[in-house]
Every structure is written in structure tokens, then in C-alpha cells.
Amino acid sequence: SEDMHAHVVAPCQHDQTCPMDGLPTWCHFSQRVKRSEMHRQMLPRGKGAQHQDERFSYVVLRKLSRLRGKRENNERAVRIASKEFFVDDTDEEEDEDEEVGMDAEEIAERRAIEKNMRFSRDVDDVV
């Protein structure tokens, strides 16, 4: 809530009642892990599967009120949008040097891939 100095970040991004509250299951994920030989020997008759599925659950809290966290996120977004975080360290000569030794087909393929990735060498081509 607004008056608390911490808020839930994950897995749910709200401070409401858990949506799984009252259900016969719980919020978790499974991870398959390999059993050691010693672990397998401790099982009945010394045999068992090579693996088992472990279940994990987690909660991440941020030591900051949700309202203040939202303000910080908005301020960060404004700084990013203003390109304060971006540094133009591209060197066109460096890009051209990479194409030295490539034949026309390789250069065309490279540029097609760059275009598909929405990467452009020319500012006018930016989508």
C-alpha cells in the first residue's frame, strides 16, 4: 500500500490479495534436477530415477513505497526517452571496414539481415 516502505515486485506486481488464495494449489515453478548417486542409493531398494522435479516459489520485495517506485520508474523512462542514456559511438568508417573483403552477395545479405532487425546505417532509414 501507499503508506508502506516496501512493495511486491514479483511474481505479482501488485499489493492486492493473492489471486491464488483459496485455491488447492500454490504459486510455483518446477525445475528438473539430477540426483546424485548417493541420493539414489538412499532411496528404497537403492534404486530411483536419475532426476527429480523440485518445486520453487519466490517473492521479491522492493524496499521503497510503490508510489515512490512508480515516480522513479517514470523519471527513468523520461531520461531514457531523452537519449541521456544513449551514446553515439558508431563510426561509419568502422562499419565500412567490416565489409572490406566481402563480395557483393555477402554485403547484400548482411544489409538484408540488418534491415530485418530494424537496424539501419542511415538516419533517414530508421523506422
PDB file of C-alpha atoms in Angstrom:
ATOM      1  CA  SER A   1       0.000   0.000   0.000  1.00  0.00           C
ATOM      2  CA  GLU A   2       0.966   3.671  -0.285  1.00  0.00           C
ATOM      3  CA  ASP A   3       1.958   4.075   3.391  1.00  0.00           C
ATOM      4  CA  MET A   4       4.307   1.062   3.429  1.00  0.00           C
ATOM      5  CA  HIS A   5       8.003   1.438   2.709  1.00  0.00           C
ATOM      6  CA  ALA A   6       8.143  -1.723   0.588  1.00  0.00           C
ATOM      7  CA  HIS A   7       6.130  -3.324  -2.176  1.00  0.00           C
ATOM      8  CA  VAL A   8       5.891  -6.606  -4.073  1.00  0.00           C
ATOM      9  CA  VAL A   9       7.767  -6.653  -7.369  1.00  0.00           C
ATOM     10  CA  ALA A  10       7.460 -10.310  -8.415  1.00  0.00           C
ATOM     11  CA  PRO A  11       5.947 -12.684  -9.234  1.00  0.00           C
ATOM     12  CA  CYS A  12       2.848 -10.477  -8.975  1.00  0.00           C
ATOM     13  CA  GLN A  13       3.249  -6.753  -9.481  1.00  0.00           C
ATOM     14  CA  HIS A  14       0.512  -5.659  -7.098  1.00  0.00           C
ATOM     15  CA  ASP A  15      -0.152  -5.453  -3.375  1.00  0.00           C
ATOM     16  CA  GLN A  16      -3.616  -6.972  -3.531  1.00  0.00           C
ATOM     17  CA  THR A  17      -4.766 -10.298  -2.132  1.00  0.00           C
ATOM     18  CA  CYS A  18      -3.028 -13.211  -3.835  1.00  0.00           C
ATOM     19  CA  PRO A  19      -5.165 -14.386  -6.780  1.00  0.00           C
ATOM     20  CA  MET A  20      -4.342 -17.978  -5.826  1.00  0.00           C
ATOM     21  CA  ASP A  21      -5.603 -17.534  -2.264  1.00  0.00           C
ATOM     22  CA  GLY A  22      -8.160 -20.242  -1.510  1.00  0.00           C
ATOM     23  CA  LEU A  23      -7.122 -22.463  -4.433  1.00  0.00           C
ATOM     24  CA  PRO A  24      -5.878 -26.014  -3.815  1.00  0.00           C
ATOM     25  CA  THR A  25      -2.544 -25.192  -5.487  1.00  0.00           C
ATOM     26  CA  TRP A  26       0.217 -22.668  -4.878  1.00  0.00           C
ATOM     27  CA  CYS A  27       2.318 -20.282  -6.948  1.00  0.00           C
ATOM     28  CA  HIS A  28       5.476 -22.125  -8.001  1.00  0.00           C
ATOM     29  CA  PHE A  29       7.600 -23.404 -10.858  1.00  0.00           C
ATOM     30  CA  SER A  30       9.323 -26.758 -11.264  1.00  0.00           C
ATOM     31  CA  GLN A  31      12.932 -27.416 -12.119  1.00  0.00           C
ATOM     32  CA  ARG A  32      14.277 -30.843 -13.006  1.00  0.00           C
ATOM     33  CA  VAL A  33      17.477 -31.677 -11.110  1.00  0.00           C
ATOM     34  CA  LYS A  34      19.813 -34.632 -11.462  1.00  0.00           C
ATOM     35  CA  ARG A  35      20.054 -36.876  -8.405  1.00  0.00           C
ATOM     36  CA  SER A  36      23.500 -37.794  -7.155  1.00  0.00           C
ATOM     37  CA  GLU A  37      24.447 -41.465  -6.921  1.00  0.00           C
ATOM     38  CA  MET A  38      24.428 -41.156  -3.117  1.00  0.00           C
ATOM     39  CA  HIS A  39      20.897 -39.720  -3.197  1.00  0.00           C
ATOM     40  CA  ARG A  40      19.717 -42.592  -5.427  1.00  0.00           C
ATOM     41  CA  GLN A  41      21.274 -45.163  -3.068  1.00  0.00           C
ATOM     42  CA  MET A  42      19.362 -43.659  -0.133  1.00  0.00           C
ATOM     43  CA  LEU A  43      16.038 -44.344  -1.862  1.00  0.00           C
ATOM     44  CA  PRO A  44      14.165 -47.597  -1.127  1.00  0.00           C
ATOM     45  CA  ARG A  45      15.993 -50.597  -2.652  1.00  0.00           C
ATOM     46  CA  GLY A  46      18.831 -48.288  -3.714  1.00  0.00           C
ATOM     47  CA  LYS A  47      17.182 -47.505  -6.996  1.00  0.00           C
ATOM     48  CA  GLY A  48      15.445 -44.467  -8.286  1.00  0.00           C
ATOM     49  CA  ALA A  49      15.103 -42.133 -11.188  1.00  0.00           C
ATOM     50  CA  GLN A  50      18.161 -40.227 -12.353  1.00  0.00           C
ATOM     51  CA  HIS A  51      16.280 -36.980 -11.748  1.00  0.00           C
ATOM     52  CA  GLN A  52      13.515 -35.399  -9.742  1.00  0.00           C
ATOM     53  CA  ASP A  53      11.404 -32.289 -10.128  1.00  0.00           C
ATOM     54  CA  GLU A  54      11.892 -29.743  -7.364  1.00  0.00           C
ATOM     55  CA  ARG A  55       9.310 -27.016  -6.812  1.00  0.00           C
ATOM     56  CA  PHE A  56      10.302 -23.454  -6.058  1.00  0.00           C
ATOM     57  CA  SER A  57       8.373 -20.378  -5.028  1.00  0.00           C
ATOM     58  CA  TYR A  58       9.618 -16.840  -4.506  1.00  0.00           C
ATOM     59  CA  VAL A  59       8.589 -13.311  -3.646  1.00  0.00           C
ATOM     60  CA  VAL A  60      10.632 -10.222  -4.484  1.00  0.00           C
ATOM     61  CA  LEU A  61      10.074  -7.110  -2.392  1.00  0.00           C
ATOM     62  CA  ARG A  62      11.457  -3.659  -3.097  1.00  0.00           C
ATOM     63  CA  LYS A  63      12.397  -1.541  -0.104  1.00  0.00           C
ATOM     64  CA  LEU A  64      10.566   1.525  -1.396  1.00  0.00           C
ATOM     65  CA  SER A  65       6.914   2.564  -1.410  1.00  0.00           C
ATOM     66  CA  ARG A  66       5.020   1.647  -4.576  1.00  0.00           C
ATOM     67  CA  LEU A  67       4.168   5.322  -5.202  1.00  0.00           C
ATOM     68  CA  ARG A  68       7.815   6.374  -4.943  1.00  0.00           C
ATOM     69  CA  GLY A  69       8.838   3.404  -7.106  1.00  0.00           C
ATOM     70  CA  LYS A  70       6.376   4.496  -9.811  1.00  0.00           C
ATOM     71  CA  ARG A  71       7.784   8.020  -9.700  1.00  0.00           C
ATOM     72  CA  GLU A  72      11.347   6.706 -10.065  1.00  0.00           C
ATOM     73  CA  ASN A  73      10.321   4.474 -12.976  1.00  0.00           C
ATOM     74  CA  ASN A  74       8.644   7.421 -14.730  1.00  0.00           C
ATOM     75  CA  GLU A  75      11.704   9.625 -14.197  1.00  0.00           C
ATOM     76  CA  ARG A  76      13.941   6.840 -15.556  1.00  0.00           C
ATOM     77  CA  ALA A  77      11.703   6.450 -18.629  1.00  0.00           C
ATOM     78  CA  VAL A  78      11.901  10.203 -19.310  1.00  0.00           C
ATOM     79  CA  ARG A  79      15.715  10.125 -19.055  1.00  0.00           C
ATOM     80  CA  ILE A  80      15.896   7.139 -21.421  1.00  0.00           C
ATOM     81  CA  ALA A  81      13.485   8.737 -23.886  1.00  0.00           C
ATOM     82  CA  SER A  82      15.555  11.921 -23.822  1.00  0.00           C
ATOM     83  CA  LYS A  83      18.524   9.832 -25.003  1.00  0.00           C
ATOM     84  CA  GLU A  84      20.523  10.682 -21.885  1.00  0.00           C
ATOM     85  CA  PHE A  85      21.494   7.002 -21.690  1.00  0.00           C
ATOM     86  CA  PHE A  86      22.442   6.664 -25.344  1.00  0.00           C
ATOM     87  CA  VAL A  87      25.934   7.403 -26.561  1.00  0.00           C
ATOM     88  CA  ASP A  88      26.511   7.624 -30.274  1.00  0.00           C
ATOM     89  CA  ASP A  89      29.792   5.784 -30.577  1.00  0.00           C
ATOM     90  CA  THR A  90      29.203   4.460 -34.068  1.00  0.00           C
ATOM     91  CA  ASP A  91      31.879   5.065 -36.603  1.00  0.00           C
ATOM     92  CA  GLU A  92      30.758   4.785 -40.205  1.00  0.00           C
ATOM     93  CA  GLU A  93      34.318   4.092 -41.342  1.00  0.00           C
ATOM     94  CA  GLU A  94      34.443   1.149 -38.935  1.00  0.00           C
ATOM     95  CA  ASP A  95      31.256  -0.330 -40.487  1.00  0.00           C
ATOM     96  CA  GLU A  96      32.674   0.099 -43.974  1.00  0.00           C
ATOM     97  CA  ASP A  97      35.931  -1.573 -42.864  1.00  0.00           C
ATOM     98  CA  GLU A  98      33.955  -4.650 -41.806  1.00  0.00           C
ATOM     99  CA  GLU A  99      32.694  -5.026 -45.369  1.00  0.00           C
ATOM    100  CA  VAL A 100      36.175  -4.940 -46.890  1.00  0.00           C
ATOM    101  CA  GLY A 101      36.856  -8.374 -48.304  1.00  0.00           C
ATOM    102  CA  MET A 102      33.156  -9.254 -48.632  1.00  0.00           C
ATOM    103  CA  ASP A 103      31.720  -9.878 -52.039  1.00  0.00           C
ATOM    104  CA  ALA A 104      28.554  -8.133 -53.218  1.00  0.00           C
ATOM    105  CA  GLU A 105      26.354 -11.093 -52.225  1.00  0.00           C
ATOM    106  CA  GLU A 106      27.713 -11.123 -48.647  1.00  0.00           C
ATOM    107  CA  ILE A 107      27.215  -7.362 -48.313  1.00  0.00           C
ATOM    108  CA  ALA A 108      23.638  -7.647 -49.635  1.00  0.00           C
ATOM    109  CA  GLU A 109      22.913 -10.500 -47.205  1.00  0.00           C
ATOM    110  CA  ARG A 110      24.351  -8.533 -44.278  1.00  0.00           C
ATOM    111  CA  ARG A 111      22.282  -5.470 -45.120  1.00  0.00           C
ATOM    112  CA  ALA A 112      19.118  -7.582 -45.535  1.00  0.00           C
ATOM    113  CA  ILE A 113      19.667  -9.032 -42.067  1.00  0.00           C
ATOM    114  CA  GLU A 114      20.262  -5.546 -40.623  1.00  0.00           C
ATOM    115  CA  LYS A 115      17.082  -4.293 -42.305  1.00  0.00           C
ATOM    116  CA  ASN A 116      15.118  -7.250 -40.939  1.00  0.00           C
ATOM    117  CA  MET A 117      16.425  -6.418 -37.456  1.00  0.00           C
ATOM    118  CA  ARG A 118      15.261  -2.818 -37.998  1.00  0.00           C
ATOM    119  CA  PHE A 119      18.864  -1.664 -37.870  1.00  0.00           C
ATOM    120  CA  SER A 120      19.894   0.996 -40.304  1.00  0.00           C
ATOM    121  CA  ARG A 121      23.130   2.674 -41.297  1.00  0.00           C
ATOM    122  CA  ASP A 122      21.325   5.817 -42.407  1.00  0.00           C
ATOM    123  CA  VAL A 123      19.363   8.027 -40.023  1.00  0.00           C
ATOM    124  CA  ASP A 124      16.772   8.619 -42.763  1.00  0.00           C
ATOM    125  CA  ASP A 125      16.033   4.868 -42.921  1.00  0.00           C
ATOM    126  CA  VAL A 126      15.118   4.477 -39.245  1.00  0.00           C
ATOM    127  CA  VAL A 127      11.588   3.203 -38.863  1.00  0.00           C
TER     128      VAL A 127
END
